mmCIF file with all atom_site columns, C-alpha atoms in Angstrom:
data_model
loop_
_atom_site.group_PDB
_atom_site.id
_atom_site.type_symbol
_atom_site.label_atom_id
_atom_site.label_alt_id
_atom_site.label_comp_id
_atom_site.label_asym_id
_atom_site.label_entity_id
_atom_site.label_seq_id
_atom_site.pdbx_PDB_ins_code
_atom_site.Cartn_x
_atom_site.Cartn_y
_atom_site.Cartn_z
_atom_site.occupancy
_atom_site.B_iso_or_equiv
_atom_site.pdbx_formal_charge
_atom_site.auth_seq_id
_atom_site.auth_comp_id
_atom_site.auth_asym_id
_atom_site.auth_atom_id
_atom_site.pdbx_PDB_model_num
ATOM 1   C CA . UNK A 1 1   ? 65.818  113.921 172.019 1.00 0.00 ? 1   UNK A CA 1
ATOM 2   C CA . UNK A 1 2   ? 66.302  116.276 168.911 1.00 0.00 ? 2   UNK A CA 1
ATOM 3   C CA . UNK A 1 3   ? 69.582  117.290 167.538 1.00 0.00 ? 3   UNK A CA 1
ATOM 4   C CA . UNK A 1 4   ? 71.012  119.597 164.745 1.00 0.00 ? 4   UNK A CA 1
ATOM 5   C CA . UNK A 1 5   ? 71.051  118.183 161.128 1.00 0.00 ? 5   UNK A CA 1
ATOM 6   C CA . UNK A 1 6   ? 74.033  115.898 160.678 1.00 0.00 ? 6   UNK A CA 1
ATOM 7   C CA . UNK A 1 7   ? 74.659  118.065 157.480 1.00 0.00 ? 7   UNK A CA 1
ATOM 8   C CA . UNK A 1 8   ? 75.016  121.221 159.417 1.00 0.00 ? 8   UNK A CA 1
ATOM 9   C CA . UNK A 1 9   ? 78.611  122.087 159.517 1.00 0.00 ? 9   UNK A CA 1
ATOM 10  C CA . UNK A 1 10  ? 77.933  123.275 162.953 1.00 0.00 ? 10  UNK A CA 1
ATOM 11  C CA . UNK A 1 11  ? 76.773  119.781 164.144 1.00 0.00 ? 11  UNK A CA 1
ATOM 12  C CA . UNK A 1 12  ? 79.799  118.578 162.459 1.00 0.00 ? 12  UNK A CA 1
ATOM 13  C CA . UNK A 1 13  ? 82.316  120.646 164.616 1.00 0.00 ? 13  UNK A CA 1
ATOM 14  C CA . UNK A 1 14  ? 80.560  119.784 167.671 1.00 0.00 ? 14  UNK A CA 1
ATOM 15  C CA . UNK A 1 15  ? 80.813  116.080 166.993 1.00 0.00 ? 15  UNK A CA 1
ATOM 16  C CA . UNK A 1 16  ? 84.635  116.540 166.789 1.00 0.00 ? 16  UNK A CA 1
ATOM 17  C CA . UNK A 1 17  ? 84.604  118.200 169.514 1.00 0.00 ? 17  UNK A CA 1
ATOM 18  C CA . UNK A 1 18  ? 82.884  115.916 171.834 1.00 0.00 ? 18  UNK A CA 1
ATOM 19  C CA . UNK A 1 19  ? 84.889  112.730 170.294 1.00 0.00 ? 19  UNK A CA 1
ATOM 20  C CA . UNK A 1 20  ? 88.017  114.571 170.692 1.00 0.00 ? 20  UNK A CA 1
ATOM 21  C CA . UNK A 1 21  ? 87.700  115.648 174.602 1.00 0.00 ? 21  UNK A CA 1
ATOM 22  C CA . UNK A 1 22  ? 86.371  111.853 175.311 1.00 0.00 ? 22  UNK A CA 1
ATOM 23  C CA . UNK A 1 23  ? 89.303  110.373 173.332 1.00 0.00 ? 23  UNK A CA 1
ATOM 24  C CA . UNK A 1 24  ? 91.576  112.540 174.855 1.00 0.00 ? 24  UNK A CA 1
ATOM 25  C CA . UNK A 1 25  ? 90.051  111.776 178.523 1.00 0.00 ? 25  UNK A CA 1
ATOM 26  C CA . UNK A 1 26  ? 90.206  107.953 177.733 1.00 0.00 ? 26  UNK A CA 1
ATOM 27  C CA . UNK A 1 27  ? 94.146  108.319 176.470 1.00 0.00 ? 27  UNK A CA 1
ATOM 28  C CA . UNK A 1 28  ? 94.990  110.575 179.389 1.00 0.00 ? 28  UNK A CA 1
ATOM 29  C CA . UNK A 1 29  ? 93.174  108.148 181.792 1.00 0.00 ? 29  UNK A CA 1
ATOM 30  C CA . UNK A 1 30  ? 95.221  105.070 180.411 1.00 0.00 ? 30  UNK A CA 1
ATOM 31  C CA . UNK A 1 31  ? 98.302  106.905 181.290 1.00 0.00 ? 31  UNK A CA 1
ATOM 32  C CA . UNK A 1 32  ? 97.409  107.988 184.734 1.00 0.00 ? 32  UNK A CA 1
ATOM 33  C CA . UNK A 1 33  ? 96.202  104.043 185.690 1.00 0.00 ? 33  UNK A CA 1
ATOM 34  C CA . UNK A 1 34  ? 99.227  102.563 183.881 1.00 0.00 ? 34  UNK A CA 1
ATOM 35  C CA . UNK A 1 35  ? 101.340 104.534 186.261 1.00 0.00 ? 35  UNK A CA 1
ATOM 36  C CA . UNK A 1 36  ? 99.406  104.362 189.086 1.00 0.00 ? 36  UNK A CA 1
ATOM 37  C CA . UNK A 1 37  ? 99.381  100.657 188.642 1.00 0.00 ? 37  UNK A CA 1
ATOM 38  C CA . UNK A 1 38  ? 102.805 100.163 189.662 1.00 0.00 ? 38  UNK A CA 1
ATOM 39  C CA . UNK A 1 39  ? 102.807 102.062 192.978 1.00 0.00 ? 39  UNK A CA 1
ATOM 40  C CA . UNK A 1 40  ? 99.859  99.597  193.695 1.00 0.00 ? 40  UNK A CA 1
ATOM 41  C CA . UNK A 1 41  ? 101.012 97.953  197.183 1.00 0.00 ? 41  UNK A CA 1
ATOM 42  C CA . UNK A 1 42  ? 99.905  94.386  195.919 1.00 0.00 ? 42  UNK A CA 1
ATOM 43  C CA . UNK A 1 43  ? 99.862  92.114  192.970 1.00 0.00 ? 43  UNK A CA 1
ATOM 44  C CA . UNK A 1 44  ? 96.412  91.855  192.862 1.00 0.00 ? 44  UNK A CA 1
ATOM 45  C CA . UNK A 1 45  ? 95.760  95.457  192.731 1.00 0.00 ? 45  UNK A CA 1
ATOM 46  C CA . UNK A 1 46  ? 98.528  96.187  190.261 1.00 0.00 ? 46  UNK A CA 1
ATOM 47  C CA . UNK A 1 47  ? 96.616  93.768  187.778 1.00 0.00 ? 47  UNK A CA 1
ATOM 48  C CA . UNK A 1 48  ? 93.211  94.967  188.603 1.00 0.00 ? 48  UNK A CA 1
ATOM 49  C CA . UNK A 1 49  ? 94.272  98.501  187.962 1.00 0.00 ? 49  UNK A CA 1
ATOM 50  C CA . UNK A 1 50  ? 96.382  97.497  184.568 1.00 0.00 ? 50  UNK A CA 1
ATOM 51  C CA . UNK A 1 51  ? 93.563  95.761  183.334 1.00 0.00 ? 51  UNK A CA 1
ATOM 52  C CA . UNK A 1 52  ? 91.654  98.883  184.256 1.00 0.00 ? 52  UNK A CA 1
ATOM 53  C CA . UNK A 1 53  ? 94.190  101.289 182.018 1.00 0.00 ? 53  UNK A CA 1
ATOM 54  C CA . UNK A 1 54  ? 93.812  98.573  179.121 1.00 0.00 ? 54  UNK A CA 1
ATOM 55  C CA . UNK A 1 55  ? 89.981  99.072  179.153 1.00 0.00 ? 55  UNK A CA 1
ATOM 56  C CA . UNK A 1 56  ? 90.609  102.853 178.536 1.00 0.00 ? 56  UNK A CA 1
ATOM 57  C CA . UNK A 1 57  ? 92.894  102.277 175.950 1.00 0.00 ? 57  UNK A CA 1
ATOM 58  C CA . UNK A 1 58  ? 91.060  99.859  174.075 1.00 0.00 ? 58  UNK A CA 1
ATOM 59  C CA . UNK A 1 59  ? 88.030  102.591 174.283 1.00 0.00 ? 59  UNK A CA 1
ATOM 60  C CA . UNK A 1 60  ? 90.279  105.517 172.941 1.00 0.00 ? 60  UNK A CA 1
ATOM 61  C CA . UNK A 1 61  ? 91.381  103.359 169.919 1.00 0.00 ? 61  UNK A CA 1
ATOM 62  C CA . UNK A 1 62  ? 87.428  102.864 168.897 1.00 0.00 ? 62  UNK A CA 1
ATOM 63  C CA . UNK A 1 63  ? 87.086  106.664 169.440 1.00 0.00 ? 63  UNK A CA 1
ATOM 64  C CA . UNK A 1 64  ? 89.826  107.236 167.036 1.00 0.00 ? 64  UNK A CA 1
ATOM 65  C CA . UNK A 1 65  ? 88.906  104.553 164.421 1.00 0.00 ? 65  UNK A CA 1
ATOM 66  C CA . UNK A 1 66  ? 85.008  106.122 164.704 1.00 0.00 ? 66  UNK A CA 1
ATOM 67  C CA . UNK A 1 67  ? 86.501  109.578 164.371 1.00 0.00 ? 67  UNK A CA 1
ATOM 68  C CA . UNK A 1 68  ? 88.894  108.166 161.089 1.00 0.00 ? 68  UNK A CA 1
ATOM 69  C CA . UNK A 1 69  ? 85.759  106.656 159.457 1.00 0.00 ? 69  UNK A CA 1
ATOM 70  C CA . UNK A 1 70  ? 83.876  110.143 159.595 1.00 0.00 ? 70  UNK A CA 1
ATOM 71  C CA . UNK A 1 71  ? 86.746  112.010 158.039 1.00 0.00 ? 71  UNK A CA 1
ATOM 72  C CA . UNK A 1 72  ? 87.602  113.538 161.662 1.00 0.00 ? 72  UNK A CA 1
ATOM 73  C CA . UNK A 1 73  ? 91.237  114.323 161.922 1.00 0.00 ? 73  UNK A CA 1
ATOM 74  C CA . UNK A 1 74  ? 91.699  112.854 165.407 1.00 0.00 ? 74  UNK A CA 1
ATOM 75  C CA . UNK A 1 75  ? 94.786  114.426 166.456 1.00 0.00 ? 75  UNK A CA 1
ATOM 76  C CA . UNK A 1 76  ? 92.908  118.229 165.555 1.00 0.00 ? 76  UNK A CA 1
ATOM 77  C CA . UNK A 1 77  ? 89.727  117.133 167.488 1.00 0.00 ? 77  UNK A CA 1
ATOM 78  C CA . UNK A 1 78  ? 91.997  116.440 170.626 1.00 0.00 ? 78  UNK A CA 1
ATOM 79  C CA . UNK A 1 79  ? 94.245  119.200 170.470 1.00 0.00 ? 79  UNK A CA 1
ATOM 80  C CA . UNK A 1 80  ? 92.192  121.844 172.324 1.00 0.00 ? 80  UNK A CA 1
ATOM 81  C CA . UNK A 1 81  ? 91.562  119.757 175.447 1.00 0.00 ? 81  UNK A CA 1
ATOM 82  C CA . UNK A 1 82  ? 95.565  119.272 175.805 1.00 0.00 ? 82  UNK A CA 1
ATOM 83  C CA . UNK A 1 83  ? 96.082  122.139 177.952 1.00 0.00 ? 83  UNK A CA 1
ATOM 84  C CA . UNK A 1 84  ? 92.791  122.184 179.917 1.00 0.00 ? 84  UNK A CA 1
ATOM 85  C CA . UNK A 1 85  ? 93.427  118.647 180.983 1.00 0.00 ? 85  UNK A CA 1
ATOM 86  C CA . UNK A 1 86  ? 96.587  119.086 182.064 1.00 0.00 ? 86  UNK A CA 1
ATOM 87  C CA . UNK A 1 87  ? 95.542  122.079 184.342 1.00 0.00 ? 87  UNK A CA 1
ATOM 88  C CA . UNK A 1 88  ? 92.341  119.646 185.634 1.00 0.00 ? 88  UNK A CA 1
ATOM 89  C CA . UNK A 1 89  ? 95.074  117.101 186.450 1.00 0.00 ? 89  UNK A CA 1
ATOM 90  C CA . UNK A 1 90  ? 97.627  119.581 187.809 1.00 0.00 ? 90  UNK A CA 1
ATOM 91  C CA . UNK A 1 91  ? 95.036  120.529 190.452 1.00 0.00 ? 91  UNK A CA 1
ATOM 92  C CA . UNK A 1 92  ? 93.883  117.232 191.149 1.00 0.00 ? 92  UNK A CA 1
ATOM 93  C CA . UNK A 1 93  ? 97.000  115.627 191.618 1.00 0.00 ? 93  UNK A CA 1
ATOM 94  C CA . UNK A 1 94  ? 96.916  112.514 194.259 1.00 0.00 ? 94  UNK A CA 1
ATOM 95  C CA . UNK A 1 95  ? 99.377  112.517 196.874 1.00 0.00 ? 95  UNK A CA 1
ATOM 96  C CA . UNK A 1 96  ? 99.203  108.693 197.058 1.00 0.00 ? 96  UNK A CA 1
ATOM 97  C CA . UNK A 1 97  ? 98.087  105.458 195.582 1.00 0.00 ? 97  UNK A CA 1
ATOM 98  C CA . UNK A 1 98  ? 94.753  105.371 197.502 1.00 0.00 ? 98  UNK A CA 1
ATOM 99  C CA . UNK A 1 99  ? 93.637  109.200 196.165 1.00 0.00 ? 99  UNK A CA 1
ATOM 100 C CA . UNK A 1 100 ? 94.727  108.033 192.594 1.00 0.00 ? 100 UNK A CA 1
ATOM 101 C CA . UNK A 1 101 ? 92.122  105.081 192.899 1.00 0.00 ? 101 UNK A CA 1
ATOM 102 C CA . UNK A 1 102 ? 89.273  107.172 194.436 1.00 0.00 ? 102 UNK A CA 1
ATOM 103 C CA . UNK A 1 103 ? 90.316  109.939 191.186 1.00 0.00 ? 103 UNK A CA 1
ATOM 104 C CA . UNK A 1 104 ? 90.015  107.218 189.018 1.00 0.00 ? 104 UNK A CA 1
ATOM 105 C CA . UNK A 1 105 ? 86.642  106.050 190.465 1.00 0.00 ? 105 UNK A CA 1
ATOM 106 C CA . UNK A 1 106 ? 85.030  109.210 191.008 1.00 0.00 ? 106 UNK A CA 1
ATOM 107 C CA . UNK A 1 107 ? 86.440  111.973 189.137 1.00 0.00 ? 107 UNK A CA 1
ATOM 108 C CA . UNK A 1 108 ? 86.528  109.663 186.091 1.00 0.00 ? 108 UNK A CA 1
ATOM 109 C CA . UNK A 1 109 ? 82.733  108.882 186.881 1.00 0.00 ? 109 UNK A CA 1
ATOM 110 C CA . UNK A 1 110 ? 81.619  112.109 186.526 1.00 0.00 ? 110 UNK A CA 1
ATOM 111 C CA . UNK A 1 111 ? 83.632  112.495 183.032 1.00 0.00 ? 111 UNK A CA 1
ATOM 112 C CA . UNK A 1 112 ? 81.884  109.994 181.758 1.00 0.00 ? 112 UNK A CA 1
ATOM 113 C CA . UNK A 1 113 ? 77.988  110.824 183.121 1.00 0.00 ? 113 UNK A CA 1
ATOM 114 C CA . UNK A 1 114 ? 78.732  114.301 181.678 1.00 0.00 ? 114 UNK A CA 1
ATOM 115 C CA . UNK A 1 115 ? 79.699  112.504 178.256 1.00 0.00 ? 115 UNK A CA 1
ATOM 116 C CA . UNK A 1 116 ? 76.650  110.625 178.379 1.00 0.00 ? 116 UNK A CA 1
ATOM 117 C CA . UNK A 1 117 ? 74.741  113.455 178.914 1.00 0.00 ? 117 UNK A CA 1
ATOM 118 C CA . UNK A 1 118 ? 75.831  114.943 175.822 1.00 0.00 ? 118 UNK A CA 1
ATOM 119 C CA . UNK A 1 119 ? 75.311  111.865 173.838 1.00 0.00 ? 119 UNK A CA 1
ATOM 120 C CA . UNK A 1 120 ? 71.508  112.163 173.702 1.00 0.00 ? 120 UNK A CA 1
ATOM 121 C CA . UNK A 1 121 ? 71.841  115.068 170.944 1.00 0.00 ? 121 UNK A CA 1
ATOM 122 C CA . UNK A 1 122 ? 74.230  113.229 168.682 1.00 0.00 ? 122 UNK A CA 1
ATOM 123 C CA . UNK A 1 123 ? 73.109  110.956 165.796 1.00 0.00 ? 123 UNK A CA 1
ATOM 124 C CA . UNK A 1 124 ? 72.364  107.217 166.589 1.00 0.00 ? 124 UNK A CA 1
ATOM 125 C CA . UNK A 1 125 ? 76.155  105.807 165.423 1.00 0.00 ? 125 UNK A CA 1
ATOM 126 C CA . UNK A 1 126 ? 78.517  108.256 167.289 1.00 0.00 ? 126 UNK A CA 1
ATOM 127 C CA . UNK A 1 127 ? 75.931  107.862 170.397 1.00 0.00 ? 127 UNK A CA 1
ATOM 128 C CA . UNK A 1 128 ? 76.687  103.908 169.948 1.00 0.00 ? 128 UNK A CA 1
ATOM 129 C CA . UNK A 1 129 ? 80.355  104.795 169.788 1.00 0.00 ? 129 UNK A CA 1
ATOM 130 C CA . UNK A 1 130 ? 80.226  106.695 172.530 1.00 0.00 ? 130 UNK A CA 1
ATOM 131 C CA . UNK A 1 131 ? 77.990  104.148 174.346 1.00 0.00 ? 131 UNK A CA 1
ATOM 132 C CA . UNK A 1 132 ? 81.229  101.525 174.153 1.00 0.00 ? 132 UNK A CA 1
ATOM 133 C CA . UNK A 1 133 ? 83.369  104.222 174.954 1.00 0.00 ? 133 UNK A CA 1
ATOM 134 C CA . UNK A 1 134 ? 81.799  105.281 178.324 1.00 0.00 ? 134 UNK A CA 1
ATOM 135 C CA . UNK A 1 135 ? 80.849  101.427 179.522 1.00 0.00 ? 135 UNK A CA 1
ATOM 136 C CA . UNK A 1 136 ? 83.925  100.360 182.097 1.00 0.00 ? 136 UNK A CA 1
ATOM 137 C CA . UNK A 1 137 ? 82.405  96.792  182.171 1.00 0.00 ? 137 UNK A CA 1
ATOM 138 C CA . UNK A 1 138 ? 82.385  97.310  186.139 1.00 0.00 ? 138 UNK A CA 1
ATOM 139 C CA . UNK A 1 139 ? 86.178  97.017  185.981 1.00 0.00 ? 139 UNK A CA 1
ATOM 140 C CA . UNK A 1 140 ? 86.746  99.822  188.110 1.00 0.00 ? 140 UNK A CA 1
ATOM 141 C CA . UNK A 1 141 ? 83.860  98.336  191.025 1.00 0.00 ? 141 UNK A CA 1
ATOM 142 C CA . UNK A 1 142 ? 87.257  97.114  192.566 1.00 0.00 ? 142 UNK A CA 1
ATOM 143 C CA . UNK A 1 143 ? 87.860  100.037 193.785 1.00 0.00 ? 143 UNK A CA 1
ATOM 144 C CA . UNK A 1 144 ? 85.364  100.332 196.095 1.00 0.00 ? 144 UNK A CA 1
ATOM 145 C CA . UNK A 1 145 ? 86.302  97.273  197.960 1.00 0.00 ? 145 UNK A CA 1
ATOM 146 C CA . UNK A 1 146 ? 89.825  98.958  198.348 1.00 0.00 ? 146 UNK A CA 1
ATOM 147 C CA . UNK A 1 147 ? 88.733  101.797 199.703 1.00 0.00 ? 147 UNK A CA 1
ATOM 148 C CA . UNK A 1 148 ? 86.346  100.539 202.412 1.00 0.00 ? 148 UNK A CA 1
ATOM 149 C CA . UNK A 1 149 ? 89.304  98.168  203.563 1.00 0.00 ? 149 UNK A CA 1
ATOM 150 C CA . UNK A 1 150 ? 91.330  101.094 203.700 1.00 0.00 ? 150 UNK A CA 1
ATOM 151 C CA . UNK A 1 151 ? 88.916  102.792 206.194 1.00 0.00 ? 151 UNK A CA 1
ATOM 152 C CA . UNK A 1 152 ? 88.682  99.764  208.393 1.00 0.00 ? 152 UNK A CA 1
ATOM 153 C CA . UNK A 1 153 ? 92.759  100.183 208.872 1.00 0.00 ? 153 UNK A CA 1
ATOM 154 C CA . UNK A 1 154 ? 93.318  103.964 208.435 1.00 0.00 ? 154 UNK A CA 1
ATOM 155 C CA . UNK A 1 155 ? 91.544  106.109 210.872 1.00 0.00 ? 155 UNK A CA 1
ATOM 156 C CA . UNK A 1 156 ? 92.128  109.183 208.870 1.00 0.00 ? 156 UNK A CA 1
ATOM 157 C CA . UNK A 1 157 ? 91.389  107.844 205.665 1.00 0.00 ? 157 UNK A CA 1
ATOM 158 C CA . UNK A 1 158 ? 87.726  108.649 205.828 1.00 0.00 ? 158 UNK A CA 1
ATOM 159 C CA . UNK A 1 159 ? 88.059  112.461 206.585 1.00 0.00 ? 159 UNK A CA 1
ATOM 160 C CA . UNK A 1 160 ? 91.061  112.637 204.063 1.00 0.00 ? 160 UNK A CA 1
ATOM 161 C CA . UNK A 1 161 ? 89.073  110.785 201.244 1.00 0.00 ? 161 UNK A CA 1
ATOM 162 C CA . UNK A 1 162 ? 85.881  112.336 201.889 1.00 0.00 ? 162 UNK A CA 1
ATOM 163 C CA . UNK A 1 163 ? 87.309  115.932 201.505 1.00 0.00 ? 163 UNK A CA 1
ATOM 164 C CA . UNK A 1 164 ? 89.359  114.644 198.283 1.00 0.00 ? 164 UNK A CA 1
ATOM 165 C CA . UNK A 1 165 ? 86.318  113.695 196.853 1.00 0.00 ? 165 UNK A CA 1
ATOM 166 C CA . UNK A 1 166 ? 84.385  116.836 197.309 1.00 0.00 ? 166 UNK A CA 1
ATOM 167 C CA . UNK A 1 167 ? 87.536  118.583 195.903 1.00 0.00 ? 167 UNK A CA 1
ATOM 168 C CA . UNK A 1 168 ? 87.459  116.221 192.570 1.00 0.00 ? 168 UNK A CA 1
ATOM 169 C CA . UNK A 1 169 ? 83.413  117.096 192.610 1.00 0.00 ? 169 UNK A CA 1
ATOM 170 C CA . UNK A 1 170 ? 84.171  120.686 192.075 1.00 0.00 ? 170 UNK A CA 1
ATOM 171 C CA . UNK A 1 171 ? 87.160  120.401 189.652 1.00 0.00 ? 171 UNK A CA 1
ATOM 172 C CA . UNK A 1 172 ? 85.454  117.689 187.353 1.00 0.00 ? 172 UNK A CA 1
ATOM 173 C CA . UNK A 1 173 ? 82.286  120.287 187.555 1.00 0.00 ? 173 UNK A CA 1
ATOM 174 C CA . UNK A 1 174 ? 84.129  123.113 186.430 1.00 0.00 ? 174 UNK A CA 1
ATOM 175 C CA . UNK A 1 175 ? 85.931  121.059 183.894 1.00 0.00 ? 175 UNK A CA 1
ATOM 176 C CA . UNK A 1 176 ? 82.566  119.958 182.395 1.00 0.00 ? 176 UNK A CA 1
ATOM 177 C CA . UNK A 1 177 ? 81.304  123.117 182.358 1.00 0.00 ? 177 UNK A CA 1
ATOM 178 C CA . UNK A 1 178 ? 84.249  124.725 180.512 1.00 0.00 ? 178 UNK A CA 1
ATOM 179 C CA . UNK A 1 179 ? 83.708  121.768 177.818 1.00 0.00 ? 179 UNK A CA 1
ATOM 180 C CA . UNK A 1 180 ? 79.962  122.186 177.724 1.00 0.00 ? 180 UNK A CA 1
ATOM 181 C CA . UNK A 1 181 ? 79.328  126.291 178.094 1.00 0.00 ? 181 UNK A CA 1
ATOM 182 C CA . UNK A 1 182 ? 82.596  127.538 177.024 1.00 0.00 ? 182 UNK A CA 1
ATOM 183 C CA . UNK A 1 183 ? 83.547  125.508 173.487 1.00 0.00 ? 183 UNK A CA 1
ATOM 184 C CA . UNK A 1 184 ? 81.291  127.370 171.002 1.00 0.00 ? 184 UNK A CA 1
ATOM 185 C CA . UNK A 1 185 ? 80.814  123.849 169.017 1.00 0.00 ? 185 UNK A CA 1
ATOM 186 C CA . UNK A 1 186 ? 79.487  122.096 172.052 1.00 0.00 ? 186 UNK A CA 1
ATOM 187 C CA . UNK A 1 187 ? 77.310  124.851 173.532 1.00 0.00 ? 187 UNK A CA 1
ATOM 188 C CA . UNK A 1 188 ? 75.604  125.063 169.576 1.00 0.00 ? 188 UNK A CA 1
ATOM 189 C CA . UNK A 1 189 ? 75.321  121.257 169.770 1.00 0.00 ? 189 UNK A CA 1
ATOM 190 C CA . UNK A 1 190 ? 73.008  122.222 173.452 1.00 0.00 ? 190 UNK A CA 1
ATOM 191 C CA . UNK A 1 191 ? 71.180  125.146 172.067 1.00 0.00 ? 191 UNK A CA 1
ATOM 192 C CA . UNK A 1 192 ? 70.379  123.447 168.733 1.00 0.00 ? 192 UNK A CA 1
ATOM 193 C CA . UNK A 1 193 ? 69.116  120.286 170.964 1.00 0.00 ? 193 UNK A CA 1
ATOM 194 C CA . UNK A 1 194 ? 66.623  122.932 172.651 1.00 0.00 ? 194 UNK A CA 1
ATOM 195 C CA . UNK A 1 195 ? 68.776  123.082 176.140 1.00 0.00 ? 195 UNK A CA 1
ATOM 196 C CA . UNK A 1 196 ? 68.386  126.229 178.220 1.00 0.00 ? 196 UNK A CA 1
ATOM 197 C CA . UNK A 1 197 ? 70.013  127.102 180.771 1.00 0.00 ? 197 UNK A CA 1
ATOM 198 C CA . UNK A 1 198 ? 67.823  125.495 183.719 1.00 0.00 ? 198 UNK A CA 1
ATOM 199 C CA . UNK A 1 199 ? 68.046  122.221 181.925 1.00 0.00 ? 199 UNK A CA 1
ATOM 200 C CA . UNK A 1 200 ? 72.042  122.891 181.933 1.00 0.00 ? 200 UNK A CA 1
ATOM 201 C CA . UNK A 1 201 ? 71.456  123.457 185.757 1.00 0.00 ? 201 UNK A CA 1
ATOM 202 C CA . UNK A 1 202 ? 69.574  119.919 186.061 1.00 0.00 ? 202 UNK A CA 1
ATOM 203 C CA . UNK A 1 203 ? 72.048  117.904 183.913 1.00 0.00 ? 203 UNK A CA 1
ATOM 204 C CA . UNK A 1 204 ? 74.544  119.331 186.426 1.00 0.00 ? 204 UNK A CA 1
ATOM 205 C CA . UNK A 1 205 ? 72.306  118.424 189.522 1.00 0.00 ? 205 UNK A CA 1
ATOM 206 C CA . UNK A 1 206 ? 72.481  114.713 188.091 1.00 0.00 ? 206 UNK A CA 1
ATOM 207 C CA . UNK A 1 207 ? 76.232  114.751 188.037 1.00 0.00 ? 207 UNK A CA 1
ATOM 208 C CA . UNK A 1 208 ? 76.463  115.761 191.498 1.00 0.00 ? 208 UNK A CA 1
ATOM 209 C CA . UNK A 1 209 ? 73.691  113.201 192.510 1.00 0.00 ? 209 UNK A CA 1
ATOM 210 C CA . UNK A 1 210 ? 75.667  110.177 191.113 1.00 0.00 ? 210 UNK A CA 1
ATOM 211 C CA . UNK A 1 211 ? 78.847  111.483 192.219 1.00 0.00 ? 211 UNK A CA 1
ATOM 212 C CA . UNK A 1 212 ? 77.274  111.591 195.656 1.00 0.00 ? 212 UNK A CA 1
ATOM 213 C CA . UNK A 1 213 ? 75.892  107.418 194.970 1.00 0.00 ? 213 UNK A CA 1
ATOM 214 C CA . UNK A 1 214 ? 79.642  106.965 194.287 1.00 0.00 ? 214 UNK A CA 1
ATOM 215 C CA . UNK A 1 215 ? 81.100  108.372 197.697 1.00 0.00 ? 215 UNK A CA 1
ATOM 216 C CA . UNK A 1 216 ? 78.446  106.519 199.860 1.00 0.00 ? 216 UNK A CA 1
ATOM 217 C CA . UNK A 1 217 ? 79.175  103.359 197.888 1.00 0.00 ? 217 UNK A CA 1
ATOM 218 C CA . UNK A 1 218 ? 82.872  103.562 198.984 1.00 0.00 ? 218 UNK A CA 1
ATOM 219 C CA . UNK A 1 219 ? 82.004  104.738 202.388 1.00 0.00 ? 219 UNK A CA 1
ATOM 220 C CA . UNK A 1 220 ? 82.672  107.965 202.261 1.00 0.00 ? 220 UNK A CA 1
ATOM 221 C CA . UNK A 1 221 ? 80.598  111.039 203.175 1.00 0.00 ? 221 UNK A CA 1
ATOM 222 C CA . UNK A 1 222 ? 79.632  113.037 200.207 1.00 0.00 ? 222 UNK A CA 1
#
């Protein structure tokens, strides 16, 4: 995949944007999961959720370190995304801890798939750092078992959580579109990589397909 010259100021701005939004996403995911872990009904689940939160923070720290090594002001890079993320999380506030778990699994899953798509347009070093930040090492897989167990004991859960998953898809895709299309630097990254509107559409179709697979894994209707 071709990408813009690393010497191009527009490329530098795009990488700062991409790393900034990814880092802030990791930070907010850490905070949410750490808070939600206290709501979990068992010690084992508290431990699993806390472990996932720890992974998010480690990945956030790696991104901050990489930005520093490239002379990127991490706080300035994350700042444009504080308000949009707050609005997204306000619109997708879970009503209980199980909805929070589903959000962590499918909402964060969509976001990470999007960043993987965007990583095709950056230099090898940045792509490598992004890869580390996007690898949860399977730690979120416990969510599948928890949701499936919930479906066995709560007859209303399947419909409620399936509807919740569809709502998360819509909100997450809107969030991704805002980042990819409405941020000038990120748009320049796509255009510089030779991406047209049809390919952007295909990218969002892939995000939707991966989401549907995650929903099916949990036993929910996409």
